[in-house]
mmCIF file with all atom_site columns, C-alpha atoms in Angstrom:
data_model
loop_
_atom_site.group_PDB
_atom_site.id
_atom_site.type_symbol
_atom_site.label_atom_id
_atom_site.label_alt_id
_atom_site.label_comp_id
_atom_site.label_asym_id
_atom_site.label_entity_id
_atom_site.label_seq_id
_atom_site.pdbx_PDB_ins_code
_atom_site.Cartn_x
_atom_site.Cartn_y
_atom_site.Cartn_z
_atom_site.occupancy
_atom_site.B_iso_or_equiv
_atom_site.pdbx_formal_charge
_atom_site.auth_seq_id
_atom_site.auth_comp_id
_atom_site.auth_asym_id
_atom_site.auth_atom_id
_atom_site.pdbx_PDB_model_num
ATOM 1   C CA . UNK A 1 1   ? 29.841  -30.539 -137.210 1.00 61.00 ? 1   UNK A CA 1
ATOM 2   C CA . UNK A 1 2   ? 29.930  -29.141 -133.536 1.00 67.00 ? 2   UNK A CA 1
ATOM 3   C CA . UNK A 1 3   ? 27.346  -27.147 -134.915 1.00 67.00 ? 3   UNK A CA 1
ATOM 4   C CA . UNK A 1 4   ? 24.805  -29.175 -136.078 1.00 59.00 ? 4   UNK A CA 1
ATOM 5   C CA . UNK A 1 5   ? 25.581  -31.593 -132.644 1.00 63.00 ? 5   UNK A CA 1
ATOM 6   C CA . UNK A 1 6   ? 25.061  -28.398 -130.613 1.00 69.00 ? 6   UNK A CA 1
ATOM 7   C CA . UNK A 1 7   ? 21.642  -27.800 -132.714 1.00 56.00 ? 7   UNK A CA 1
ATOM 8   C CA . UNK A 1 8   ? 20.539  -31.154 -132.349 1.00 63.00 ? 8   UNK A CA 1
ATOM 9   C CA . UNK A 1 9   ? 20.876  -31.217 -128.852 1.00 64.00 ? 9   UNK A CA 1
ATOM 10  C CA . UNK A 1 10  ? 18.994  -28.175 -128.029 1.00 60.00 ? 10  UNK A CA 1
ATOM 11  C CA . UNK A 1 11  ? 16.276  -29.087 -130.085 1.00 56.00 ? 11  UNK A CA 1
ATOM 12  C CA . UNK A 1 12  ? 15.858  -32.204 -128.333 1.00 62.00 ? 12  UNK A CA 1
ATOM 13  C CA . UNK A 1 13  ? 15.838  -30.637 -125.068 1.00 58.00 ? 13  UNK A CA 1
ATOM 14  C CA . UNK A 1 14  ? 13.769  -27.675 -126.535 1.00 53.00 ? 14  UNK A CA 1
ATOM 15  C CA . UNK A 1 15  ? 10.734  -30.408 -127.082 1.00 52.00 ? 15  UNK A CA 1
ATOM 16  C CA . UNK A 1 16  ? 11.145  -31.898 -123.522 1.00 53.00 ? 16  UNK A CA 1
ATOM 17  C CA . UNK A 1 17  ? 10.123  -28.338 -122.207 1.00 49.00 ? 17  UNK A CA 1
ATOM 18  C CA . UNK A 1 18  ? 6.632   -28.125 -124.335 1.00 48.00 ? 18  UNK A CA 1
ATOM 19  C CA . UNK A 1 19  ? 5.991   -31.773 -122.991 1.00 47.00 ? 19  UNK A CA 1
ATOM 20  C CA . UNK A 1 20  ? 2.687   -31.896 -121.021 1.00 45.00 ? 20  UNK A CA 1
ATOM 21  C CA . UNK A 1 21  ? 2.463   -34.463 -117.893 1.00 47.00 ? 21  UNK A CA 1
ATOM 22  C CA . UNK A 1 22  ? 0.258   -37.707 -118.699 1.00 55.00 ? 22  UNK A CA 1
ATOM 23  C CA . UNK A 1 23  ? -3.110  -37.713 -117.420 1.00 57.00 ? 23  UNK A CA 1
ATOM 24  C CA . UNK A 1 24  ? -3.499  -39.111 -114.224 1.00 62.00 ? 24  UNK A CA 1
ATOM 25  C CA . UNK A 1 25  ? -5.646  -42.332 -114.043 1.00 57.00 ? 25  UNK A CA 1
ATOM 26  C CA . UNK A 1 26  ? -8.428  -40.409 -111.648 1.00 60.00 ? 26  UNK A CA 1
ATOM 27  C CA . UNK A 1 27  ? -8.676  -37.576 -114.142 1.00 69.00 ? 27  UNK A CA 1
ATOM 28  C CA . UNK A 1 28  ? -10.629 -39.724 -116.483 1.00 69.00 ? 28  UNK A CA 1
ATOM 29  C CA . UNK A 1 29  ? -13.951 -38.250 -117.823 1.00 78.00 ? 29  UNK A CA 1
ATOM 30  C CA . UNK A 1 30  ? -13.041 -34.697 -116.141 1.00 85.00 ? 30  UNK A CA 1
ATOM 31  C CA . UNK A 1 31  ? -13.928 -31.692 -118.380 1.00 88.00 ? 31  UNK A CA 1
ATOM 32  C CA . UNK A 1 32  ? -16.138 -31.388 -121.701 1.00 91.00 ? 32  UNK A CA 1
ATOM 33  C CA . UNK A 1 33  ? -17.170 -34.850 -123.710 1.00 91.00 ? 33  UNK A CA 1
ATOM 34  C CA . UNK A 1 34  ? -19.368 -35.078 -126.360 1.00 93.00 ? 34  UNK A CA 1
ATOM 35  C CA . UNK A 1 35  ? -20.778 -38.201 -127.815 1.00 94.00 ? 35  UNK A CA 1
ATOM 36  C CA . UNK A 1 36  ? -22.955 -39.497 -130.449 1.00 95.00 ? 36  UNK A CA 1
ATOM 37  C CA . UNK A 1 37  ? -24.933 -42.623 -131.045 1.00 94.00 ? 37  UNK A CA 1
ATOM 38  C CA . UNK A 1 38  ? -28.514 -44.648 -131.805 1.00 94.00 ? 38  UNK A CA 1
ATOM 39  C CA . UNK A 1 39  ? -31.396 -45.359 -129.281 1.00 92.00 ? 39  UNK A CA 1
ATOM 40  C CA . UNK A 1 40  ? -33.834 -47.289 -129.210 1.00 90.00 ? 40  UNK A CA 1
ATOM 41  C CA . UNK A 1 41  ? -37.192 -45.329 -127.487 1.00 86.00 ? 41  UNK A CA 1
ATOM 42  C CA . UNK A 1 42  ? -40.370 -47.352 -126.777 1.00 85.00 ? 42  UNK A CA 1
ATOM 43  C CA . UNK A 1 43  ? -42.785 -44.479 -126.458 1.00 83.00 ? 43  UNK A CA 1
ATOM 44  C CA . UNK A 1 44  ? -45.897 -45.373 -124.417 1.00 82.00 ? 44  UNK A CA 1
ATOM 45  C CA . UNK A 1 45  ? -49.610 -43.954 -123.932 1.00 77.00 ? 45  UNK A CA 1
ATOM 46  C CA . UNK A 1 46  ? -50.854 -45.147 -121.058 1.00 75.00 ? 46  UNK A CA 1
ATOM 47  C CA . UNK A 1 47  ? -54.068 -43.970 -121.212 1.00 73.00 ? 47  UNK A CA 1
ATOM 48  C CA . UNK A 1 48  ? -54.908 -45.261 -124.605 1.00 71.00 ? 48  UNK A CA 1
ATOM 49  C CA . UNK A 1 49  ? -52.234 -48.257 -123.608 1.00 73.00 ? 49  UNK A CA 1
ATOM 50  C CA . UNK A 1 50  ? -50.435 -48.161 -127.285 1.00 73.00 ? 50  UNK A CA 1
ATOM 51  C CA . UNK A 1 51  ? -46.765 -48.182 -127.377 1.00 75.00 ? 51  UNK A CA 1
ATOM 52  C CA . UNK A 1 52  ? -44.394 -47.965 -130.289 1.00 81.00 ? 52  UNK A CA 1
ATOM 53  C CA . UNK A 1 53  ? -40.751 -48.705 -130.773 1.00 84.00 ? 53  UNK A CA 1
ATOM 54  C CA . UNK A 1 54  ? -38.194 -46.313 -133.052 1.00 82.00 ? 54  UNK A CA 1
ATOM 55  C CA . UNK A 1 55  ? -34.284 -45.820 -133.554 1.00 83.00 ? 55  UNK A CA 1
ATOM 56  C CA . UNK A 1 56  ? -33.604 -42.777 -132.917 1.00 87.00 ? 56  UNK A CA 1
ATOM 57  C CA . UNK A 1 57  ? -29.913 -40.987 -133.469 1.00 87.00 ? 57  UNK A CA 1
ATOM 58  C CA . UNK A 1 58  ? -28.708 -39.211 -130.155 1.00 90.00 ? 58  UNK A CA 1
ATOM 59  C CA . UNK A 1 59  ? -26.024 -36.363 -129.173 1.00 92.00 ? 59  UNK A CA 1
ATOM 60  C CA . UNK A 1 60  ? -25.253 -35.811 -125.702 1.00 93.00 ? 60  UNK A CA 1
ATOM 61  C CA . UNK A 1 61  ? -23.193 -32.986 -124.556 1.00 94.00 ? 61  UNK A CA 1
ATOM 62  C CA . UNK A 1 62  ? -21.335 -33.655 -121.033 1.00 94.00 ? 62  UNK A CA 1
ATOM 63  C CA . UNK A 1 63  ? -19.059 -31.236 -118.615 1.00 94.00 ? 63  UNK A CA 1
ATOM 64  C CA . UNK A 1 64  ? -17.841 -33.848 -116.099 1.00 91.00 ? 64  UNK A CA 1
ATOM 65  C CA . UNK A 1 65  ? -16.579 -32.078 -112.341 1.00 90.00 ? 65  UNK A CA 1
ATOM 66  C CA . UNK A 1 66  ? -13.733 -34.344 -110.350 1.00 87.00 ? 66  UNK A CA 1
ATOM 67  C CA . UNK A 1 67  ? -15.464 -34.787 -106.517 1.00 87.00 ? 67  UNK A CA 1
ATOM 68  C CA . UNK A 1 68  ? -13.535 -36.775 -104.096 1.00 87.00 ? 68  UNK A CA 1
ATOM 69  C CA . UNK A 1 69  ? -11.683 -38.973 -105.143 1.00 84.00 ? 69  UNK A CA 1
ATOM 70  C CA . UNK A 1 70  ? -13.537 -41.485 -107.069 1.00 86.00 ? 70  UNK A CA 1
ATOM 71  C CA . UNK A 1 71  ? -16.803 -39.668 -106.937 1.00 90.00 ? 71  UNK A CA 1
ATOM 72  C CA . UNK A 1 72  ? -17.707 -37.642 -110.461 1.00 91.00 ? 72  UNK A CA 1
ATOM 73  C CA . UNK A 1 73  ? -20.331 -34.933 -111.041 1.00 94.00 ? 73  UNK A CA 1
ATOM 74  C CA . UNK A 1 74  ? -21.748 -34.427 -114.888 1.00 94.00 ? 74  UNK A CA 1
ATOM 75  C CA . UNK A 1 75  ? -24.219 -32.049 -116.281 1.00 95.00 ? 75  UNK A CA 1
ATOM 76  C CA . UNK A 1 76  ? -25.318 -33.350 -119.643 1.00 95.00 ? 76  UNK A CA 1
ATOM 77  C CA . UNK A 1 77  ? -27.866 -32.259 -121.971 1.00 94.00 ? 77  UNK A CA 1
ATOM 78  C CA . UNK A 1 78  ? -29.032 -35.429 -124.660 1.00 92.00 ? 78  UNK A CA 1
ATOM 79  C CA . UNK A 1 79  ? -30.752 -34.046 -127.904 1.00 90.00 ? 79  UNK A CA 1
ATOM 80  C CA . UNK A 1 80  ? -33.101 -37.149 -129.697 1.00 87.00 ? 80  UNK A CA 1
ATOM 81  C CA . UNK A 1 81  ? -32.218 -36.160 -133.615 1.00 85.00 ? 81  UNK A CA 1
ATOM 82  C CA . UNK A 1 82  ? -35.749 -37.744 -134.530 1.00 84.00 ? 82  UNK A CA 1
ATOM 83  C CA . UNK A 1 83  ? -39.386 -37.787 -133.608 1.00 81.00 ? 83  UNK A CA 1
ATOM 84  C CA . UNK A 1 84  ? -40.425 -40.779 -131.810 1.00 80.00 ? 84  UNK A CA 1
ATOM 85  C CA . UNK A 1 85  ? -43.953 -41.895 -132.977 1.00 77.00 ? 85  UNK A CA 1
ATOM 86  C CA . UNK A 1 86  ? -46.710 -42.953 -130.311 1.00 76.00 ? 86  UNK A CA 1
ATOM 87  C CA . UNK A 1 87  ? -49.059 -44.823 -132.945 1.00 75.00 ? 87  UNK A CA 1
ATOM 88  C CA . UNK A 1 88  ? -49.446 -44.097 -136.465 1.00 75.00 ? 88  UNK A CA 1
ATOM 89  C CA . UNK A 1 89  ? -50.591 -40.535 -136.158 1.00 75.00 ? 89  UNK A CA 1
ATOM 90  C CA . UNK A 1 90  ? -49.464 -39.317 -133.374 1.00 76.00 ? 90  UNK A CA 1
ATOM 91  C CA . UNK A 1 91  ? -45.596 -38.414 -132.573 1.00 75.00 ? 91  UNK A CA 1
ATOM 92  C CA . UNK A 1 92  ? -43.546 -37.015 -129.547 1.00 76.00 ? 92  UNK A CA 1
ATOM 93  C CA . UNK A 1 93  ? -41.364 -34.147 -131.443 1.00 75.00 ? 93  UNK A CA 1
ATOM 94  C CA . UNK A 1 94  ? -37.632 -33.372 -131.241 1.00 77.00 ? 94  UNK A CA 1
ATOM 95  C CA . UNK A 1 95  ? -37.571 -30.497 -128.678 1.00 77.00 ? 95  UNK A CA 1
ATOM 96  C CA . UNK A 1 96  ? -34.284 -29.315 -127.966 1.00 79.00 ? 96  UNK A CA 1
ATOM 97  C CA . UNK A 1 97  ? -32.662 -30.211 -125.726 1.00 88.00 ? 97  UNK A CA 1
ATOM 98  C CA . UNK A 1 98  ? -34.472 -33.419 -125.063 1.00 87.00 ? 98  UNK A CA 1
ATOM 99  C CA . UNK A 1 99  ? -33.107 -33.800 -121.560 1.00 90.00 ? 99  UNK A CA 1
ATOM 100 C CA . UNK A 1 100 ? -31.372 -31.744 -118.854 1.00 93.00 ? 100 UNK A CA 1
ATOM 101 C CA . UNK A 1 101 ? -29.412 -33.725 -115.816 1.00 95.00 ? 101 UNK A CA 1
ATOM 102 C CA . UNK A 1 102 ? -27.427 -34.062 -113.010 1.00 97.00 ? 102 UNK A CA 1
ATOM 103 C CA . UNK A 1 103 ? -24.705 -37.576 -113.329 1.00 95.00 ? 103 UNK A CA 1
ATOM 104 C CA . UNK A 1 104 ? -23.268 -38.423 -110.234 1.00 96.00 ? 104 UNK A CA 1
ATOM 105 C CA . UNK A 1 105 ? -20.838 -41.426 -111.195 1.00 93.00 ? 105 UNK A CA 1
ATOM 106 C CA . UNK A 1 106 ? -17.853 -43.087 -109.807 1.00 92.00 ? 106 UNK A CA 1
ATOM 107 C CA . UNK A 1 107 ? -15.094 -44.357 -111.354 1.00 89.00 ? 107 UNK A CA 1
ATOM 108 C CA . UNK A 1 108 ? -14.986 -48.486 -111.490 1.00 87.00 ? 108 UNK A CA 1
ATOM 109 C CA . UNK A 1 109 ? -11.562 -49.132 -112.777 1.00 75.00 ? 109 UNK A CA 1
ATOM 110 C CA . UNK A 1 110 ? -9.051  -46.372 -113.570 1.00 73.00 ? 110 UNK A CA 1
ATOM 111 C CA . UNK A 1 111 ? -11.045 -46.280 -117.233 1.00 83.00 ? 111 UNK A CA 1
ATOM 112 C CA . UNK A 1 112 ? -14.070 -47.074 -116.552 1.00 89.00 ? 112 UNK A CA 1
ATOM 113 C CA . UNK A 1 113 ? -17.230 -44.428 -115.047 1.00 91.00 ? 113 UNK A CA 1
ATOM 114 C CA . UNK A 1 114 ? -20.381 -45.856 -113.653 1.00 94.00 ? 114 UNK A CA 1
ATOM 115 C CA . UNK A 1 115 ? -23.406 -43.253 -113.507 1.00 95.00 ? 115 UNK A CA 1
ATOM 116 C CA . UNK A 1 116 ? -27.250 -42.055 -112.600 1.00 96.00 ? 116 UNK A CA 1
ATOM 117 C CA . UNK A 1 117 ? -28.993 -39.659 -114.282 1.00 95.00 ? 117 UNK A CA 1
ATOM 118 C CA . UNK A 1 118 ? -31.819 -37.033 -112.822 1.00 96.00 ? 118 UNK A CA 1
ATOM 119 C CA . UNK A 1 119 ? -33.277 -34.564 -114.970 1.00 94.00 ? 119 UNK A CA 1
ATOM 120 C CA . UNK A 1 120 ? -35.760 -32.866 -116.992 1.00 93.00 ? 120 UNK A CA 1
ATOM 121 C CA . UNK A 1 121 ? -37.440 -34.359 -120.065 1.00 89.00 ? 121 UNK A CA 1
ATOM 122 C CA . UNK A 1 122 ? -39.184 -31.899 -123.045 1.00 86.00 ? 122 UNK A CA 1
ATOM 123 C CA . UNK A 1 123 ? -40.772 -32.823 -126.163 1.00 83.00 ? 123 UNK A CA 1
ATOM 124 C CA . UNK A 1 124 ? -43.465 -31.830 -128.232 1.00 80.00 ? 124 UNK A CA 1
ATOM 125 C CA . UNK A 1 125 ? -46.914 -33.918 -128.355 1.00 79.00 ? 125 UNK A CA 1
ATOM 126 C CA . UNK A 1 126 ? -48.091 -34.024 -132.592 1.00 79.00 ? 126 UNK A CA 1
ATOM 127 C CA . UNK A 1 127 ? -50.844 -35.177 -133.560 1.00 77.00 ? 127 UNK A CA 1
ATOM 128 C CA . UNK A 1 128 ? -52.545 -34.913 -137.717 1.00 73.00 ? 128 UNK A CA 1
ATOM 129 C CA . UNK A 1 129 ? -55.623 -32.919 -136.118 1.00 71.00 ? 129 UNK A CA 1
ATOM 130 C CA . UNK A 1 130 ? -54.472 -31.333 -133.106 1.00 70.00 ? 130 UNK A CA 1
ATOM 131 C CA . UNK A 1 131 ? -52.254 -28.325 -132.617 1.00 69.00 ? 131 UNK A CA 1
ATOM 132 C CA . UNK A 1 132 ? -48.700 -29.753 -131.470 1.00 75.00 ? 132 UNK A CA 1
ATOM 133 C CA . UNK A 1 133 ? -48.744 -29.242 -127.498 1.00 80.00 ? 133 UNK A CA 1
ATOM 134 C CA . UNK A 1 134 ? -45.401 -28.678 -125.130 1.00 81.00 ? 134 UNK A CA 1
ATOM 135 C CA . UNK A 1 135 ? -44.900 -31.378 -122.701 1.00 82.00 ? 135 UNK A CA 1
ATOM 136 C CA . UNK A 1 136 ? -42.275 -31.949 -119.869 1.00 85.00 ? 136 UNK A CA 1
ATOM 137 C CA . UNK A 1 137 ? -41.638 -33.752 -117.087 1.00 88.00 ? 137 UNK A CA 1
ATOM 138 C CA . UNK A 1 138 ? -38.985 -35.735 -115.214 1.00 92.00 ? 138 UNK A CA 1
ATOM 139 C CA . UNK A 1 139 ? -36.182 -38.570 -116.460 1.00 93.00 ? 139 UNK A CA 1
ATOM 140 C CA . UNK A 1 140 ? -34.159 -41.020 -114.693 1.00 95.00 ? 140 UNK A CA 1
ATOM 141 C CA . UNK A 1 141 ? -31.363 -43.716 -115.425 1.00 95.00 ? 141 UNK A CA 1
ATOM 142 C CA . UNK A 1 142 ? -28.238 -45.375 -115.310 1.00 97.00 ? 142 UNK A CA 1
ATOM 143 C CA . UNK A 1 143 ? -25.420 -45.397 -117.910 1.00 95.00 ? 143 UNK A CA 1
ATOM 144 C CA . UNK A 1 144 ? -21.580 -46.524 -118.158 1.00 95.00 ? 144 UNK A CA 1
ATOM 145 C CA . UNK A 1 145 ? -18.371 -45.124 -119.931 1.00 92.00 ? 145 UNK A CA 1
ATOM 146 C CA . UNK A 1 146 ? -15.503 -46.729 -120.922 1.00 92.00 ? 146 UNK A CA 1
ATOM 147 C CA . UNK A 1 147 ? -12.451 -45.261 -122.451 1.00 87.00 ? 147 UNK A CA 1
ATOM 148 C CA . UNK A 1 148 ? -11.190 -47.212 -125.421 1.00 89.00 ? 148 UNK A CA 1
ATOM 149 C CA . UNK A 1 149 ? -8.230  -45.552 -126.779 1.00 85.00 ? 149 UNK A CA 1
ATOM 150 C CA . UNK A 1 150 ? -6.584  -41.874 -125.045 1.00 79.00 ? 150 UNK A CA 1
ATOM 151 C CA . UNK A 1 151 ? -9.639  -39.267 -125.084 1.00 85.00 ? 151 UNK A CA 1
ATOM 152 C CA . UNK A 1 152 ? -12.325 -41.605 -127.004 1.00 91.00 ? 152 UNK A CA 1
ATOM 153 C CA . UNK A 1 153 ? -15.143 -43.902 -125.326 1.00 93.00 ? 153 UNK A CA 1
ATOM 154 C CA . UNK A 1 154 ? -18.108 -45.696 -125.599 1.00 95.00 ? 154 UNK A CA 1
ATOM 155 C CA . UNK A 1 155 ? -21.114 -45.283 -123.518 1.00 94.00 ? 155 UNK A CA 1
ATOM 156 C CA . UNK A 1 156 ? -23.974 -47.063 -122.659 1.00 96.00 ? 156 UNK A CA 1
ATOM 157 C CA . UNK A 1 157 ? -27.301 -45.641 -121.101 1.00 95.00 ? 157 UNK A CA 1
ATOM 158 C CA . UNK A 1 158 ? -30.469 -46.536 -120.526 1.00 96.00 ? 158 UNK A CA 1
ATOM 159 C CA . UNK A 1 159 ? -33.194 -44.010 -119.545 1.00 94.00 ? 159 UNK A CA 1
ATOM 160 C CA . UNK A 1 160 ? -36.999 -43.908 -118.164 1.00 94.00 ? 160 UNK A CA 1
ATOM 161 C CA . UNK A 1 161 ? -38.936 -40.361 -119.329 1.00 88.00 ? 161 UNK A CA 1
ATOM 162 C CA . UNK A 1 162 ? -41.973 -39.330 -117.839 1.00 87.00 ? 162 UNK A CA 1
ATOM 163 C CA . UNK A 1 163 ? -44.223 -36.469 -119.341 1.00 82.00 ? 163 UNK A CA 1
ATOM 164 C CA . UNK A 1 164 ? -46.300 -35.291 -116.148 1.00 75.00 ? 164 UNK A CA 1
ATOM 165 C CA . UNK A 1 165 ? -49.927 -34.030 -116.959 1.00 63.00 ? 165 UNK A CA 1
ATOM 166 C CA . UNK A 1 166 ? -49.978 -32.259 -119.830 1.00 57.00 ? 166 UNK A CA 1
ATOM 167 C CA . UNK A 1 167 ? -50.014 -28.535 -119.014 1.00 50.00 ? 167 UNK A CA 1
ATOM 168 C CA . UNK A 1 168 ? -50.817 -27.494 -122.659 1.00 48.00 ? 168 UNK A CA 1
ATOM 169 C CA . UNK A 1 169 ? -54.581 -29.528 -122.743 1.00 48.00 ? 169 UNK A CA 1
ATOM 170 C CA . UNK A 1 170 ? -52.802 -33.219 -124.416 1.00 54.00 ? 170 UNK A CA 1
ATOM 171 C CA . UNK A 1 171 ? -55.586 -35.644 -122.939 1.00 60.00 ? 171 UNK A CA 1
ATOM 172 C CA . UNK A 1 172 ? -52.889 -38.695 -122.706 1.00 62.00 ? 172 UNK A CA 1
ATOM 173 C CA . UNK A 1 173 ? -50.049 -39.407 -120.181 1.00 76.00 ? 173 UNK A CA 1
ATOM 174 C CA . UNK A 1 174 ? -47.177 -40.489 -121.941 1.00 81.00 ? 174 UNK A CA 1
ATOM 175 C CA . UNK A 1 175 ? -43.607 -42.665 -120.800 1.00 86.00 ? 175 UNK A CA 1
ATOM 176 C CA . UNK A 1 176 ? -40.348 -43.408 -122.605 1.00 86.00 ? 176 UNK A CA 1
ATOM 177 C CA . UNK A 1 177 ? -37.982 -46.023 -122.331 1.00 90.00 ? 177 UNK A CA 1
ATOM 178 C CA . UNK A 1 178 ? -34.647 -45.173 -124.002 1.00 91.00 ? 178 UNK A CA 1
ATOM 179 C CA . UNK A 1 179 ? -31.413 -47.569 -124.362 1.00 93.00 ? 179 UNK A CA 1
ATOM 180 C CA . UNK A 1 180 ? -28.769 -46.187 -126.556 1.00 94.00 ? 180 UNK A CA 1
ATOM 181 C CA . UNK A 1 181 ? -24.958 -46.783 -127.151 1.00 96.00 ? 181 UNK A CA 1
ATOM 182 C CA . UNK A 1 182 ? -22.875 -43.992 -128.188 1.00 95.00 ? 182 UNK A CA 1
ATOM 183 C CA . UNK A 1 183 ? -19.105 -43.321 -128.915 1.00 95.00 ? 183 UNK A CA 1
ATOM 184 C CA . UNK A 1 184 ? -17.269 -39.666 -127.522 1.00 93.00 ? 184 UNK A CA 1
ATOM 185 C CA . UNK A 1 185 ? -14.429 -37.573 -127.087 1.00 92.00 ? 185 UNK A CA 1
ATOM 186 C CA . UNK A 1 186 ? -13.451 -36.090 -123.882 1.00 88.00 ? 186 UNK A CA 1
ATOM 187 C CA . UNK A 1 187 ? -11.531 -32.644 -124.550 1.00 83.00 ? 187 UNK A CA 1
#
């Protein structure tokens, strides 16, 4: 019996040792997250002014830096899992990654992560009797986090793209609106 006691006890003490300390509150959204989720992009031609709307399923890979306390620093790259259609025969094609950016944030509540975004847009202009042309230019928004439960969120974010002139010969100018809600996991 003295044993077994003796056993007991060191086994309980043995699984106090491997404990890790609880996250503190300010180390929310540090390190890797990804999230997935469905946008909504409003594609626009301005120079033909036609626009067209289409859900779109998103991933978004994030690697958060802590700043100063409650400043954050994120580089994220969003891939669009679908092409989103100008008019009815012409589309602006997955290109991978869709975006590139820079998310300074700051933390609202002890849970809670408030964000810009500055980047680089890509995608691929389609058309049924053109060649497909490359097209890039610059994206901008704003965007929230919230954790839920431990390591998972949900995020909101809503983003402007702008192709510049078309270096590959497209003859239109074309903007994106993008609002999407996604749930993650921060590693």
């Amino acid at each position: 019996m003295k044993k077994l006691l003796t056993l007991a006890a060191l086994l309980s003490l043995a699984q106090t040792g491997f404990a890790q300390p609880a996250k503190p509150s300010y180390a929310y959204y540090e390190g890797l997250n990804i999230s997935m989720g469905v946008a909504q992009n409003t594609t626009k031609d301005v120079t033909n002014a036609t626009s067209m709307s289409a859900s779109v399923g998103v991933a978004k890979l994030n690697y958060t830096f802590a700043l100063a306390y409650p400043a954050k620093l994120g580089l994220s790259a969003t891939f669009d899992l679908r092409n989103s259609p100008i008019n009815a025969t012409e589309n602006l094609a997955v290109s991978a990654p869709t975006e590139l950016s820079v998310e300074p944030g700051i933390l609202l509540l002890t849970n809670s992560l408030l964000y810009g975004k500055l980047g680089t847009f890509n995608a691929r202009y389609e058309s049924g009797v053109n060649p497909s042309r490359n097209l890039n230019g610059t994206s901008l928004g704003l965007g929230i986090k919230h954790y839920v439960y431990g390591q998972n969120f949900i995020q909101a974010e809503w983003t402007q793209r702008n192709a510049d002139n078309n270096n590959a010969g497209a003859t239109g100018k074309f903007k994106q609106s993008s609002a999407g809600v996604y749930v993650g996991f921060n590693f």
